[in-house]
CSV table of C-alpha atoms in Angstrom, one decimal:
chain,number,residue,atom,x,y,z
A,30,CYS,CA,95.8,82.3,121.9
A,31,ARG,CA,94.3,79.1,123.5
A,32,GLU,CA,91.6,78.6,120.9
A,33,VAL,CA,94.2,78.7,118.0
A,34,ALA,CA,96.6,76.2,120.0
A,35,GLU,CA,93.5,73.8,120.4
A,36,GLN,CA,92.7,74.0,116.7
A,37,LEU,CA,96.3,73.1,115.9
A,38,ARG,CA,96.5,69.9,118.0
A,39,SER,CA,95.4,67.6,115.2
A,40,GLY,CA,94.4,67.3,111.5
A,41,VAL,CA,97.0,70.0,110.1
A,42,THR,CA,98.0,69.1,106.5
A,43,SER,CA,100.0,72.3,105.6
A,44,ILE,CA,101.2,75.6,106.9
A,45,SER,CA,101.7,78.9,104.9
A,46,SER,CA,103.0,82.3,105.9
A,47,THR,CA,103.1,86.0,105.0
A,48,ALA,CA,105.8,88.3,106.4
A,49,SER,CA,104.3,88.1,110.1
A,50,ALA,CA,101.2,85.8,110.1
A,51,PHE,CA,100.5,82.1,109.5
A,52,ALA,CA,97.7,80.0,108.1
A,53,ALA,CA,97.3,76.3,108.8
A,54,LEU,CA,95.1,74.2,106.4
A,55,LYS,CA,93.2,71.3,108.2
A,56,ASP,CA,92.0,68.1,106.8
A,57,THR,CA,88.6,69.2,107.3
A,58,GLY,CA,89.2,72.0,104.6
A,59,ALA,CA,89.2,74.5,107.3
A,60,VAL,CA,91.7,77.4,107.7
A,61,VAL,CA,93.2,78.4,111.0
A,62,THR,CA,95.3,81.8,111.3
A,63,TRP,CA,97.3,83.6,113.7
A,64,GLY,CA,99.7,86.6,113.9
A,65,ASP,CA,99.7,90.1,112.5
A,66,ALA,CA,96.0,90.8,111.8
A,67,GLU,CA,96.8,93.2,109.0
A,68,LYS,CA,99.0,90.7,107.1
A,69,GLY,CA,96.6,87.9,107.2
A,70,GLY,CA,96.6,86.8,111.0
A,71,ARG,CA,92.9,87.5,111.1
A,72,MET,CA,90.7,86.2,108.3
A,73,GLU,CA,89.8,89.8,107.2
A,74,VAL,CA,90.5,92.1,104.3
A,75,THR,CA,92.1,95.1,106.0
A,76,TRP,CA,92.7,98.6,104.5
A,77,GLY,CA,94.4,100.3,107.6
A,78,PRO,CA,94.5,104.0,108.1
A,79,PRO,CA,94.9,105.9,104.7
A,80,THR,CA,98.2,107.9,104.7
A,81,ASP,CA,100.3,109.8,102.2
A,82,GLU,CA,102.6,106.6,102.0
A,83,GLU,CA,101.3,104.8,99.2
A,84,GLU,CA,102.2,101.2,100.2
A,85,CYS,CA,101.6,98.4,102.7
A,86,SER,CA,104.4,98.8,105.1
A,87,ASP,CA,105.6,97.3,108.4
A,88,ASP,CA,103.8,100.0,110.2
A,89,GLY,CA,100.5,98.9,108.9
A,90,CYS,CA,98.4,98.3,105.9
A,91,HIS,CA,98.0,101.6,103.7
A,92,GLU,CA,96.2,102.2,100.6
A,93,ASP,CA,98.1,102.4,97.4
A,94,GLY,CA,97.2,105.9,96.0
A,95,GLU,CA,96.7,104.2,92.6
A,96,SER,CA,94.3,101.6,93.9
A,97,GLU,CA,90.7,101.7,94.5
A,98,ASP,CA,89.1,104.1,97.1
A,99,HIS,CA,89.7,103.4,100.7
A,100,GLY,CA,87.3,100.7,101.9
A,101,GLU,CA,86.0,99.1,105.1
A,102,THR,CA,87.4,96.1,106.7
A,103,TYR,CA,85.3,92.9,106.1
A,104,SER,CA,85.5,89.3,107.3
A,105,VAL,CA,86.0,86.2,105.0
A,106,GLU,CA,86.1,83.8,108.0
A,107,ASP,CA,82.9,82.0,107.0
A,108,ARG,CA,84.3,81.3,103.5
A,109,LEU,CA,87.3,79.5,105.1
A,110,SER,CA,85.4,77.2,107.3
A,111,SER,CA,85.4,74.3,104.9
A,112,GLY,CA,86.3,73.3,101.4
A,113,VAL,CA,89.8,74.9,101.1
A,114,LEU,CA,92.2,72.8,99.0
A,115,ALA,CA,95.3,75.1,99.2
A,116,VAL,CA,96.7,78.2,100.8
A,117,VAL,CA,99.5,80.4,99.6
A,118,GLY,CA,100.9,83.6,101.2
A,119,SER,CA,102.6,86.8,99.8
A,120,ASP,CA,104.3,89.2,102.1
A,121,ASN,CA,100.9,90.8,103.3
A,122,VAL,CA,98.2,88.6,102.0
A,123,PHE,CA,97.0,84.9,101.8
A,124,ALA,CA,94.9,83.4,99.1
A,125,ALA,CA,93.0,80.1,99.2
A,126,LEU,CA,91.7,78.0,96.5
A,127,LYS,CA,88.3,76.1,97.5
A,128,ASP,CA,86.9,73.0,96.1
A,129,THR,CA,84.2,75.0,94.4
A,130,GLY,CA,86.9,76.9,92.3
A,131,GLU,CA,86.5,79.9,94.4
A,132,VAL,CA,89.6,82.0,95.4
A,133,VAL,CA,89.4,83.7,98.7
A,134,ALA,CA,91.9,86.4,99.6
A,135,TRP,CA,92.6,88.2,103.0
A,136,GLY,CA,95.1,90.5,104.7
A,137,CYS,CA,96.3,93.8,103.2
A,138,ALA,CA,93.6,94.9,100.7
A,139,PRO,CA,96.0,96.8,98.2
A,140,ASP,CA,98.2,94.0,98.0
A,141,GLY,CA,95.8,91.7,96.6
A,142,ALA,CA,93.5,90.7,99.4
A,143,HIS,CA,90.6,92.8,97.8
A,144,LEU,CA,89.9,91.3,94.5
A,145,LYS,CA,88.7,93.8,92.0
A,146,GLU,CA,85.7,93.0,89.8
A,147,ASP,CA,87.7,92.3,86.7
A,148,VAL,CA,89.8,89.7,88.5
A,149,LYS,CA,86.8,88.1,90.0
A,150,ARG,CA,85.4,87.6,86.6
A,151,LYS,CA,88.6,86.3,85.1
A,152,LEU,CA,88.8,83.8,87.9
A,153,SER,CA,85.3,82.6,87.6
A,154,GLU,CA,84.8,82.4,83.9
A,155,GLY,CA,86.2,79.7,81.6
A,156,ALA,CA,88.3,76.7,82.8
A,157,PRO,CA,88.5,75.8,86.4
A,158,ILE,CA,91.5,76.8,88.4
A,159,LYS,CA,94.2,74.2,88.8
A,160,SER,CA,96.5,75.9,91.3
A,161,ILE,CA,97.3,79.3,92.8
A,162,SER,CA,100.8,80.7,93.4
A,163,ALA,CA,102.3,83.7,95.2
A,164,ALA,CA,105.3,86.1,95.2
A,165,THR,CA,106.2,89.0,97.5
A,166,THR,CA,103.2,91.1,96.3
A,167,THR,CA,101.8,89.2,93.3
A,168,PHE,CA,99.5,86.3,92.9
A,169,ALA,CA,98.7,84.0,90.0
A,170,ALA,CA,96.0,81.4,89.3
A,171,LEU,CA,96.7,78.8,86.7
A,172,LYS,CA,93.7,77.4,85.0
A,173,GLU,CA,93.3,74.0,83.6
A,174,ASP,CA,93.3,75.4,80.0
A,175,GLY,CA,96.8,76.8,80.6
A,176,ARG,CA,95.7,80.4,80.9
A,177,VAL,CA,97.0,82.5,83.9
A,178,VAL,CA,95.1,85.1,85.8
A,179,PRO,CA,97.5,87.4,88.0
A,180,TRP,CA,96.5,89.9,90.5
A,181,GLY,CA,98.1,92.0,93.5
A,182,VAL,CA,100.7,94.6,93.0
A,183,ILE,CA,102.0,94.2,89.4
A,184,ALA,CA,104.2,97.0,89.0
A,185,ASP,CA,107.1,98.0,86.4
A,186,PHE,CA,110.4,99.2,87.8
A,187,GLY,CA,113.6,99.1,85.8
A,188,ASN,CA,113.5,95.9,83.8
A,189,GLY,CA,110.2,95.0,85.3
A,190,PHE,CA,107.1,94.0,83.1
A,191,LEU,CA,103.6,95.4,83.3
A,192,LEU,CA,101.0,92.8,82.7
A,193,ASP,CA,99.7,94.3,79.5
A,194,LYS,CA,103.2,93.6,78.0
A,195,VAL,CA,102.9,89.7,78.5
A,196,GLU,CA,99.3,89.0,79.1
A,197,ASP,CA,98.7,87.6,75.4
A,198,GLN,CA,101.7,85.3,76.2
A,199,LEU,CA,100.1,83.8,79.2
A,200,THR,CA,98.6,80.6,77.4
A,201,ASP,CA,99.7,77.1,77.3
A,202,VAL,CA,101.2,77.6,80.8
A,203,VAL,CA,102.2,74.4,82.7
A,204,SER,CA,103.5,75.8,85.8
A,205,VAL,CA,103.8,79.1,87.9
A,206,PRO,CA,106.2,78.4,90.6
A,207,ASN,CA,105.8,80.2,94.2
A,208,MET,CA,108.4,82.9,94.5
A,209,PRO,CA,108.9,83.5,98.2
A,210,THR,CA,112.2,85.5,97.8
A,211,GLU,CA,111.6,89.2,99.2
A,212,ASN,CA,113.5,90.8,96.3
A,213,VAL,CA,111.0,89.1,93.6
A,214,TRP,CA,107.8,91.3,93.5
A,215,GLY,CA,106.7,89.1,90.3
A,216,MET,CA,106.6,85.6,89.1
A,217,PHE,CA,107.6,83.4,86.2
A,218,ALA,CA,105.2,81.3,84.1
A,219,ILE,CA,106.5,78.3,82.3
A,220,LYS,CA,104.9,77.4,79.2
A,221,LYS,CA,104.4,73.9,77.5
A,222,THR,CA,107.2,74.8,75.0
A,223,GLY,CA,109.6,75.5,78.0
A,224,GLU,CA,109.5,79.2,77.3
A,225,VAL,CA,109.5,81.5,80.5
A,226,VAL,CA,107.1,84.5,80.7
A,227,PRO,CA,107.5,87.1,83.6
A,228,ILE,CA,104.6,88.4,85.5
A,229,GLY,CA,104.9,91.6,87.4
A,230,THR,CA,108.2,93.0,88.5
A,231,ILE,CA,111.2,90.9,87.8
A,232,ALA,CA,114.5,92.5,88.9
A,233,ASN,CA,116.7,90.6,86.3
A,234,PRO,CA,114.6,88.8,83.6
A,235,PRO,CA,116.2,86.4,81.3
A,236,ASP,CA,118.0,88.1,78.2
A,237,HIS,CA,115.8,86.7,75.7
A,238,ILE,CA,112.8,88.5,77.5
A,239,ILE,CA,114.3,92.0,77.3
A,240,GLU,CA,116.1,91.9,74.0
A,241,ASP,CA,113.2,93.6,72.3
A,242,GLU,CA,112.7,96.4,74.9
């Protein structure tokens, strides 16, 4: 729309995307979004109509049957008007890191836009957040002490890895690269020793990771 176009005329420092929405970060620390509202085009956490299909699909944002109860759509626009340092996007969700250390997410609620209380606690306690990363349906915050806080859809299919299998290994991490490839639902953490630790569903993890399975 015209309002978005005007905001994009100057001051944009980076652009991120989900499957069908975009987010521009400006030098003022404000975020400008456009595209599919349910996938981050509007700065809201959306649940969409609950259905028997337990996924966020191209037809709309649907609640996962194993997630929290269906909730109300709510806005995060006021929290994205200033102080944002970085924005990353998964398939259906954006997440922003603010200069206060706060993480703000929006888009499809079950895919990580709605932060559960235990995730909020882990993000806020302890060392400050150094960076945030995204894969297709998973996010990870790397803290300055080398610990990692993942959230989103962390599933276990085939050779995938549930978080509780690797959570105690997510220390002394130096990097969690973005994984934008659509067939990667999880992420990899790289430790100070050079060891690789999978987070979430990884279709083909390295042999040394699955040898004990």
